[in-house]
Amino acid sequence: MSLIKKIFCVIIGCILYGCFLEKTIDANSPIDCVNPYMGNISHLLTPTYPTIHLPNSMLRVYPERTDFTSDLLHGLPLIVTSHRGNSAFNLSPYQGNDIRPVIDYNYDQEKIYPYYYEVVLDDGQLEIKFAPSHQSALYQINYVQPDKPADLLVNSSNGYIQVSGEGHVSGYQQLENATRVYLYLEPDVVPAEVGILEDGKISTNTSYKGLNSCAVLRFAPGTSKVSLRYGISFISEEQARKNMERELPDYDLQLLALKGRELWNRALSSIEVTGGSEQDKQVLYTSFYRFFERPVCISEDGRYFSAFDGKVHEDNGMPFYTDDWIWDTYRASHPLRVLVDEKTELNIIDSYLRMAEQMGTMWMPTFPEITGDSRRMNSNHAVATIADAASKGLSFNLEKAYEACRKGIEEKTLAPWSAAPSGWIDEFYKKNGYIPALQPYEQETDSNVHPFEKRQPIAVTLGTSYDQWCLSRIAEILDKDEESAYYLRCSYNYRNVYNSATCFFHPKDKLGKWIEPFNYSYSGGQGAREYYGENNGWIYRWDVPHNVADLIALMGGNEQFVANLDQTFREPLGTSKYEFYSQFPDHTGNVGQFSMANEPSLHIPYLYNYAGKPWKTQKRIRQLLKTWFRNDLMGIPGDEDGGGMSAFVVFSLLGFYPVTPGLPAYNIGSPLFPSTKINLGSGKLFEIEAKNVSDDNKYIQSAILNGEKWEKPWFSHEDIKNGGKLVLIMGNRPNKAWGVGIGMQPPSADKLEK
């Protein structure tokens, strides 16, 4: 084929693929409401990443750059092994003289869909297209300088690379905790030359082990297009090859993208909305797409590598999932999955139990990742996921799960970011019912405490009180009456740090003395970690999701509770934004002292429902959604941890939210769509009809649930688990009589007792 014909074919191919994309776009299709760029510029901390992947799949990639404003791409990724992590391996096509292990490119004409990526690199000299499968992917590279050799560099930043004469590349990259990710890659064109990059030149060696192990494939001048198919594995190079061959029989990028598009549409279609604004639909389905980024299934042909014991296991028909940051995801992601994908939720729970066994402690994980349990953040909230699933009727080995949860709370230290056995602080908690704070003049005496993260005594006391309530719920289901009663008593430990004079949760030392003087906005150092955790005392004032009724009583009743809630949204920062955010970078998205940007805040706007003011929940939810979540580059107010915050957005846009995982109940908010259908599986639908709903008509005037007049600002999982319909009549003025009165409040621990 002549050079002119080759160039012509490349141009025609690009045009045809552009036509393919245009033809598949459909405004009524959920996938085409997804904008991966939403939130790619952060307000302060980590932005969202425009991840290209299939739902809950092992292979994920995103452009390697600081954020959307970055001018350069750092090569092309082959797999991202952790949400918000860097890629393992790197691919760098190149035409030039200065070859390096990884090329930094200027870029243009970037297009990102969940199932497809394309970009123009190096001032138009390279055209890239990409589509993923579950454990494999395809790159197509168009070289546009016919007079130069076409190079392709495959780099492992720390590992082993080998290359064959046919251009087949295999190897591994070393991750943390003795974990390796393996690669097998094949081009559709045989290179003219192969070798290992050494000191900027191609050597005749065909393998290398060490830092920046880099294979080079050099194609003959005039090569206009190279397609690459590759597989990845956490088991072996051979398994990576099997994964590739199983999923990619050829190099058909268009077909692969179409398959990915269909998979995404199928997953996203479990929620169907009609009416509402295009912006609201885009925020909904983009948030739902982010919900599917984690955890990831790492079973490969019925086997998986577990970093929790460093071994390869048979999965026995139960796929193994990891990369689930439970401190974030227990609040809304897991409850949402119970509704839309119960089978996957059961597989995730089973994965937790295998992790607990493999770690040799039988302690439930807290922050499971590809490389094992990092034990980040505070508390042991996997117990909430277990309690929630059990309370909603999911069937699994609850006895085993209870023991793993109990051991994780009783035997592991409560110190944040630690996997050590319990120490003296834990014994103090068991005896006194709170984590003691250090006075400003005291030095840390517990070696289990992370020096940067500190004790976080209020966050840990409140979080553990909730975790123990979850234990009591599980024990009750298992007819362990004595243990249920014991953990129920423990669940009131938050009272031990409640300061009745201020109506805040206030740190006190081991002698029972309050830390004084004290400012609930600023005391506690960086992120208030000396007392709280990432957020300040105004946020942790409300961190009793299991017993809101008792919190209302502690504050003196509904009127004072509502006044305190109102003040949270009104209290000024009290200093410059510069000073506030330099201490609290996680505490962005402010409305007063309330932070929409961090997970401990998510339930707070729903708390008005418990105190006879559901119309205020309706107003606040609309305010927060419309203020902080938009379909633009800065459309997310803070860290979106791979679905944790986005699940809150999905629930809230639809009109309800699970304030207390572990209770089979949902608080009603203010829906944004006239019609919603949620596919619960097995042909069951839960429908929400919001008549007259609009930006102005955000207040509920009346309600009907399953054909019956409904006066409660909440409903149970039992009401909808077999399908059902909630009809809400909306108006532009609050109906202050709806959802109030004796017995109308959502359930909490005190109400359950009575």
XYZ file of C-alpha atoms in Angstrom, residues 92-549:
458
model
C 4.481 6.145 25.574
C 4.210 6.240 21.784
C 6.794 8.566 20.261
C 8.353 9.874 17.065
C 11.559 11.731 17.811
C 15.130 11.503 19.028
C 14.875 12.026 22.790
C 13.244 8.827 23.966
C 12.677 8.430 27.708
C 10.937 5.799 29.866
C 7.855 8.004 30.095
C 7.065 10.847 27.701
C 5.258 13.977 28.866
C 2.873 15.162 26.156
C 0.988 18.323 25.459
C -2.494 17.286 24.444
C -5.628 18.458 22.681
C -9.012 17.274 21.380
C -9.569 15.004 24.358
C -12.853 13.097 24.527
C -13.769 10.931 27.509
C -16.685 8.574 27.943
C -16.879 5.907 30.652
C -16.250 3.277 27.960
C -13.969 5.153 25.520
C -11.104 7.681 25.360
C -9.388 9.591 22.598
C -6.816 12.368 22.534
C -4.331 14.084 20.211
C -0.784 14.287 21.564
C 2.426 16.143 20.877
C 1.018 19.031 18.811
C -1.053 16.723 16.651
C 1.685 14.217 15.867
C -0.021 11.284 17.617
C -3.681 10.283 17.705
C -4.771 7.935 20.490
C -7.936 5.889 20.935
C -8.688 3.541 23.834
C -11.449 1.223 25.032
C -11.439 -1.082 28.086
C -12.809 -4.480 28.896
C -12.833 -5.922 32.439
C -9.235 -7.179 32.660
C -7.895 -6.095 29.285
C -8.007 -3.152 26.919
C -7.169 -1.873 23.448
C -5.107 1.122 22.395
C -5.012 2.383 18.840
C -2.127 4.703 17.982
C -1.981 6.717 14.769
C 1.482 8.008 13.853
C 1.380 10.979 11.469
C 5.064 11.555 10.641
C 5.748 9.024 7.859
C 9.445 9.856 7.571
C 10.280 8.886 11.145
C 10.397 5.568 12.994
C 7.348 4.946 15.160
C 8.432 4.060 18.679
C 6.411 2.537 21.477
C 7.766 2.459 25.038
C 6.290 0.225 27.747
C 7.566 1.113 31.195
C 7.358 -0.529 34.619
C 8.464 2.044 37.168
C 9.593 -0.713 39.536
C 9.590 -4.279 38.260
C 10.447 -6.464 35.314
C 9.961 -6.124 31.552
C 10.729 -8.485 28.697
C 10.026 -8.198 24.977
C 10.006 -10.739 22.124
C 10.968 -10.220 18.513
C 7.265 -10.161 17.561
C 6.775 -7.246 19.947
C 5.033 -9.158 22.726
C 5.717 -7.399 26.039
C 5.261 -8.988 29.440
C 6.362 -8.259 32.976
C 5.218 -6.949 36.309
C 5.230 -3.852 38.458
C 5.845 -4.115 42.181
C 3.218 -2.529 44.393
C 3.080 -2.319 48.177
C 2.742 -5.295 50.490
C 4.335 -7.857 48.141
C 1.601 -7.245 45.578
C 2.404 -7.320 41.876
C 0.392 -6.375 38.826
C 1.291 -8.345 35.694
C 1.063 -7.355 32.045
C 0.880 -9.125 28.701
C 0.718 -6.941 25.570
C 0.590 -7.668 21.821
C 0.749 -5.245 18.852
C -0.980 -6.022 15.564
C 2.163 -4.966 13.666
C 5.514 -6.738 13.992
C 8.157 -4.150 14.963
C 11.313 -3.653 12.957
C 13.385 -3.535 16.136
C 12.896 -4.340 19.815
C 15.040 -3.905 22.880
C 15.428 -2.366 26.313
C 15.864 1.357 26.838
C 19.202 2.021 28.543
C 20.684 5.532 28.901
C 18.369 6.901 26.223
C 19.268 4.258 23.648
C 17.758 0.957 22.529
C 19.979 -1.905 23.645
C 19.826 -5.392 22.201
C 18.813 -6.798 25.577
C 15.292 -8.162 25.704
C 14.641 -8.055 29.453
C 15.384 -5.852 32.453
C 14.541 -5.846 36.155
C 14.666 -2.721 38.277
C 13.503 0.886 38.334
C 12.076 2.226 35.067
C 12.313 -1.106 33.280
C 11.399 -0.040 29.778
C 10.843 -2.070 26.601
C 10.993 -0.338 23.219
C 9.155 -1.413 20.083
C 10.385 0.462 16.998
C 8.210 0.197 13.918
C 9.432 0.948 10.426
C 9.138 4.472 8.988
C 5.800 4.821 7.241
C 3.923 2.846 9.896
C 0.721 4.832 10.277
C -1.277 2.818 12.790
C -0.510 0.320 15.527
C -3.174 -1.355 17.635
C -2.303 -2.897 20.966
C -4.287 -5.370 22.967
C -3.197 -6.182 26.482
C -4.290 -8.005 29.590
C -3.513 -7.338 33.210
C -3.492 -9.674 36.213
C -2.616 -9.770 39.883
C -1.790 -13.496 39.568
C 0.799 -13.957 36.803
C 1.945 -12.956 33.326
C 0.332 -16.102 31.951
C -2.975 -15.158 33.567
C -2.676 -11.662 32.071
C -2.353 -13.300 28.666
C -5.377 -15.519 29.330
C -7.417 -12.504 30.410
C -6.507 -10.726 27.178
C -7.276 -13.695 24.953
C -10.575 -14.412 26.731
C -11.842 -10.842 26.403
C -10.172 -9.564 23.217
C -10.179 -12.052 20.329
C -9.157 -9.269 17.918
C -8.264 -5.582 17.674
C -11.738 -4.221 16.963
C -11.806 -1.013 19.004
C -15.223 0.085 17.793
C -16.864 -3.183 18.790
C -15.194 -3.087 22.199
C -16.427 0.456 22.805
C -19.954 -0.561 21.786
C -19.873 -3.471 24.236
C -18.703 -1.150 26.995
C -21.396 1.354 26.181
C -24.066 -1.335 26.406
C -22.734 -2.590 29.754
C -22.849 0.940 31.153
C -26.348 1.569 29.872
C -27.502 -1.664 31.463
C -25.972 -0.745 34.842
C -27.182 2.862 34.853
C -30.678 1.910 33.670
C -31.443 0.396 37.068
C -32.494 3.968 37.841
C -34.818 5.582 35.300
C -35.988 9.180 35.599
C -38.274 11.199 33.368
C -38.805 14.921 33.399
C -36.588 17.274 35.338
C -33.805 19.398 33.905
C -30.984 18.091 31.743
C -28.539 19.417 34.332
C -30.173 17.372 37.094
C -30.117 14.238 34.926
C -26.444 14.788 34.187
C -25.609 15.190 37.866
C -27.664 12.090 38.706
C -26.130 9.736 36.160
C -22.607 11.095 36.589
C -22.931 10.460 40.317
C -24.318 6.999 39.623
C -21.360 6.293 37.288
C -18.954 7.211 40.092
C -20.788 4.831 42.415
C -19.694 1.982 40.096
C -15.969 2.815 40.291
C -15.384 0.880 43.512
C -15.026 -1.739 44.811
C -13.466 -3.736 41.985
C -13.787 -7.431 41.209
C -10.334 -9.043 41.006
C -11.384 -12.647 40.346
C -9.643 -13.986 37.231
C -10.975 -17.238 35.783
C -12.220 -18.253 39.221
C -9.027 -17.321 41.083
C -7.746 -14.184 42.759
C -4.584 -12.914 44.412
C -5.202 -11.659 47.928
C -2.806 -9.121 49.418
C -4.420 -9.941 52.753
C -2.309 -13.110 52.981
C -0.153 -12.899 49.838
C -1.665 -16.016 48.254
C -3.693 -16.995 45.213
C -7.090 -18.465 46.092
C -9.957 -20.184 44.326
C -13.042 -17.987 44.535
C -15.444 -20.991 44.440
C -17.959 -19.086 42.396
C -18.014 -16.009 44.685
C -16.136 -13.155 42.961
C -13.653 -11.339 45.199
C -13.977 -7.552 45.583
C -11.591 -5.014 47.091
C -10.663 -1.295 46.985
C -13.600 -0.277 49.171
C -12.910 2.651 51.505
C -15.542 1.679 54.040
C -15.301 4.857 56.161
C -16.743 6.646 53.124
C -18.896 3.975 51.525
C -20.866 2.492 54.437
C -22.975 5.643 54.669
C -24.667 5.583 51.253
C -22.828 3.422 48.690
C -23.594 0.099 50.357
C -27.252 0.963 51.061
C -27.656 2.021 47.422
C -26.134 -1.254 46.219
C -28.543 -3.207 48.424
C -31.328 -1.621 46.376
C -29.928 -1.865 42.851
C -27.506 -4.824 42.946
C -28.077 -7.137 45.890
C -26.006 -9.959 44.367
C -22.864 -7.818 44.157
C -23.413 -6.560 47.704
C -23.484 -10.158 48.929
C -20.240 -10.885 47.067
C -18.624 -7.844 48.680
C -19.677 -8.962 52.149
C -18.336 -12.449 51.444
C -15.062 -10.809 50.335
C -14.852 -8.977 53.672
C -15.117 -12.270 55.518
C -12.411 -13.882 53.414
C -10.174 -10.868 54.089
C -10.723 -11.258 57.831
C -9.745 -14.927 57.634
C -6.738 -14.317 55.419
C -5.311 -11.623 57.681
C -5.111 -14.247 60.422
C -6.897 -12.105 62.998
C -10.507 -12.592 61.958
C -10.845 -8.797 62.250
C -13.188 -7.226 59.736
C -11.350 -4.897 57.313
C -11.769 -1.133 57.536
C -10.074 0.158 54.373
C -9.471 -2.780 52.000
C -7.399 -1.992 48.926
C -5.647 -3.961 46.178
C -2.566 -4.036 48.386
C -4.398 -5.084 51.569
C -6.130 -3.295 54.423
C -4.522 0.091 55.005
C -6.696 0.657 58.124
C -7.057 4.319 57.231
C -9.420 6.744 58.971
C -11.164 5.889 62.244
C -13.695 3.434 63.663
C -14.730 0.019 62.293
C -17.683 0.763 60.068
C -17.793 -2.494 58.121
C -20.091 -3.545 60.955
C -22.599 -0.973 59.685
C -22.594 -2.582 56.253
C -23.227 -5.983 57.834
C -25.977 -4.673 60.105
C -27.629 -2.840 57.232
C -27.628 -5.848 54.911
C -28.912 -8.134 57.676
C -31.669 -5.730 58.713
C -32.860 -5.611 55.092
C -33.106 -9.371 54.803
C -30.003 -10.272 52.801
C -28.924 -13.844 53.429
C -25.278 -14.600 54.258
C -23.203 -16.109 57.060
C -24.289 -13.590 59.684
C -22.802 -15.511 62.624
C -19.366 -15.431 61.029
C -19.757 -11.775 60.070
C -20.786 -10.869 63.615
C -17.684 -12.507 65.058
C -15.413 -10.725 62.571
C -17.045 -7.394 63.390
C -16.929 -8.011 67.135
C -13.280 -9.057 67.095
C -12.330 -6.063 64.976
C -13.837 -3.735 67.543
C -12.823 -5.597 70.708
C -9.355 -6.902 69.805
C -7.922 -4.312 67.419
C -6.952 -0.905 68.745
C -9.436 1.889 68.234
C -6.553 4.254 67.453
C -7.053 5.687 63.940
C -4.916 4.373 61.073
C -3.653 1.424 63.102
C -3.850 -2.357 62.762
C -2.210 -2.998 66.127
C -3.815 -5.037 68.896
C -5.709 -3.073 71.511
C -3.697 -1.073 74.013
C -4.287 0.967 77.131
C -6.527 3.515 75.374
C -8.818 0.680 74.331
C -8.948 -0.670 77.868
C -9.744 2.844 79.062
C -12.635 3.028 76.590
C -14.047 -0.293 77.742
C -13.900 0.809 81.373
C -14.911 4.463 81.053
C -16.900 4.634 77.843
C -14.872 7.292 76.030
C -11.471 7.868 74.441
C -9.463 10.257 76.641
C -8.105 13.440 75.090
C -4.689 14.881 75.801
C -4.408 18.210 77.545
C -2.418 20.730 75.454
C 0.661 20.212 77.643
C 0.565 16.373 77.477
C 2.612 14.153 75.185
C 1.216 11.054 73.495
C 1.744 7.882 75.540
C 0.089 5.251 73.317
C 2.383 3.925 70.595
C -0.653 2.786 68.582
C -1.594 6.403 67.833
C -0.504 7.669 64.413
C 1.578 10.839 64.981
C -0.192 12.867 62.273
C -3.690 11.459 62.705
C -3.682 11.825 66.521
C -6.216 10.169 68.843
C -9.339 11.787 67.387
C -11.053 10.999 70.719
C -14.487 12.457 69.952
C -14.630 11.024 66.428
C -13.592 7.597 67.734
C -15.926 7.675 70.746
C -18.919 8.623 68.614
C -17.976 6.271 65.782
C -17.450 3.335 68.136
C -20.737 4.040 69.919
C -22.455 3.688 66.561
C -20.427 0.585 65.669
C -21.426 -1.028 68.960
C -25.058 -0.204 68.283
C -24.645 -2.032 64.957
C -23.227 -4.995 66.893
C -26.264 -4.934 69.138
C -28.535 -5.032 66.095
C -26.741 -8.050 64.645
C -26.705 -9.825 68.019
C -30.450 -9.225 68.316
C -31.061 -10.838 64.910
C -28.923 -13.806 66.041
C -30.880 -14.099 69.331
C -27.776 -13.288 71.368
C -29.834 -11.403 73.924
C -27.110 -10.815 76.509
C -24.608 -9.523 73.954
C -27.269 -7.416 72.274
C -28.113 -5.760 75.579
C -24.428 -5.185 76.389
C -23.632 -3.510 73.075
C -26.833 -1.492 73.233
C -25.624 -0.047 76.543
C -22.255 0.694 74.941
C -24.031 2.491 72.103
C -24.874 5.289 74.557
C -21.193 6.043 75.224
C -21.491 9.263 73.238
C -23.235 10.654 76.329
C -19.927 10.467 78.202
C -18.462 13.256 76.070
C -21.599 15.371 75.750
C -21.215 18.777 77.386
C -24.706 19.789 78.503
C -23.552 23.350 79.126
C -22.683 23.882 75.460
C -24.713 21.153 73.721
C -21.581 19.932 71.908
C -19.521 16.778 72.115
C -16.505 17.988 74.013
C -13.172 16.214 74.582
C -12.114 15.405 78.113
C -8.960 13.910 79.548
C -8.341 10.651 81.390
C -9.258 12.311 84.692
C -12.644 13.334 83.335
C -11.763 17.036 82.960
C -13.012 18.954 79.925
C -10.319 20.351 77.674
C -10.465 24.094 78.334
C -10.453 26.690 76.882
C -12.134 25.263 73.810
C -13.428 26.537 70.480
C -15.708 24.153 68.576
C -14.740 25.735 65.271
C -10.944 25.643 65.578
C -9.592 23.682 68.519
C -7.723 20.494 67.694
C -4.962 21.455 65.300
C -4.772 20.360 61.671
C -8.149 18.921 60.706
C -9.026 19.074 64.440
C -7.453 15.599 64.660
C -6.405 16.078 68.256
C -10.110 15.861 69.101
C -12.238 15.204 66.005
C -11.253 14.088 62.488
C -11.029 16.249 59.327
C -14.092 18.231 60.435
C -14.678 20.370 63.492
C -16.978 20.192 66.503
C -19.936 21.655 64.610
C -20.023 18.602 62.350
C -19.398 15.975 65.032
C -22.166 17.580 67.098
C -24.550 15.505 64.955
C -22.613 12.250 64.693
C -25.121 10.033 66.519
C -26.971 8.584 63.518
C -28.278 5.610 65.487
C -29.997 7.584 68.234
C -31.172 10.964 67.024
C -34.108 10.782 69.439
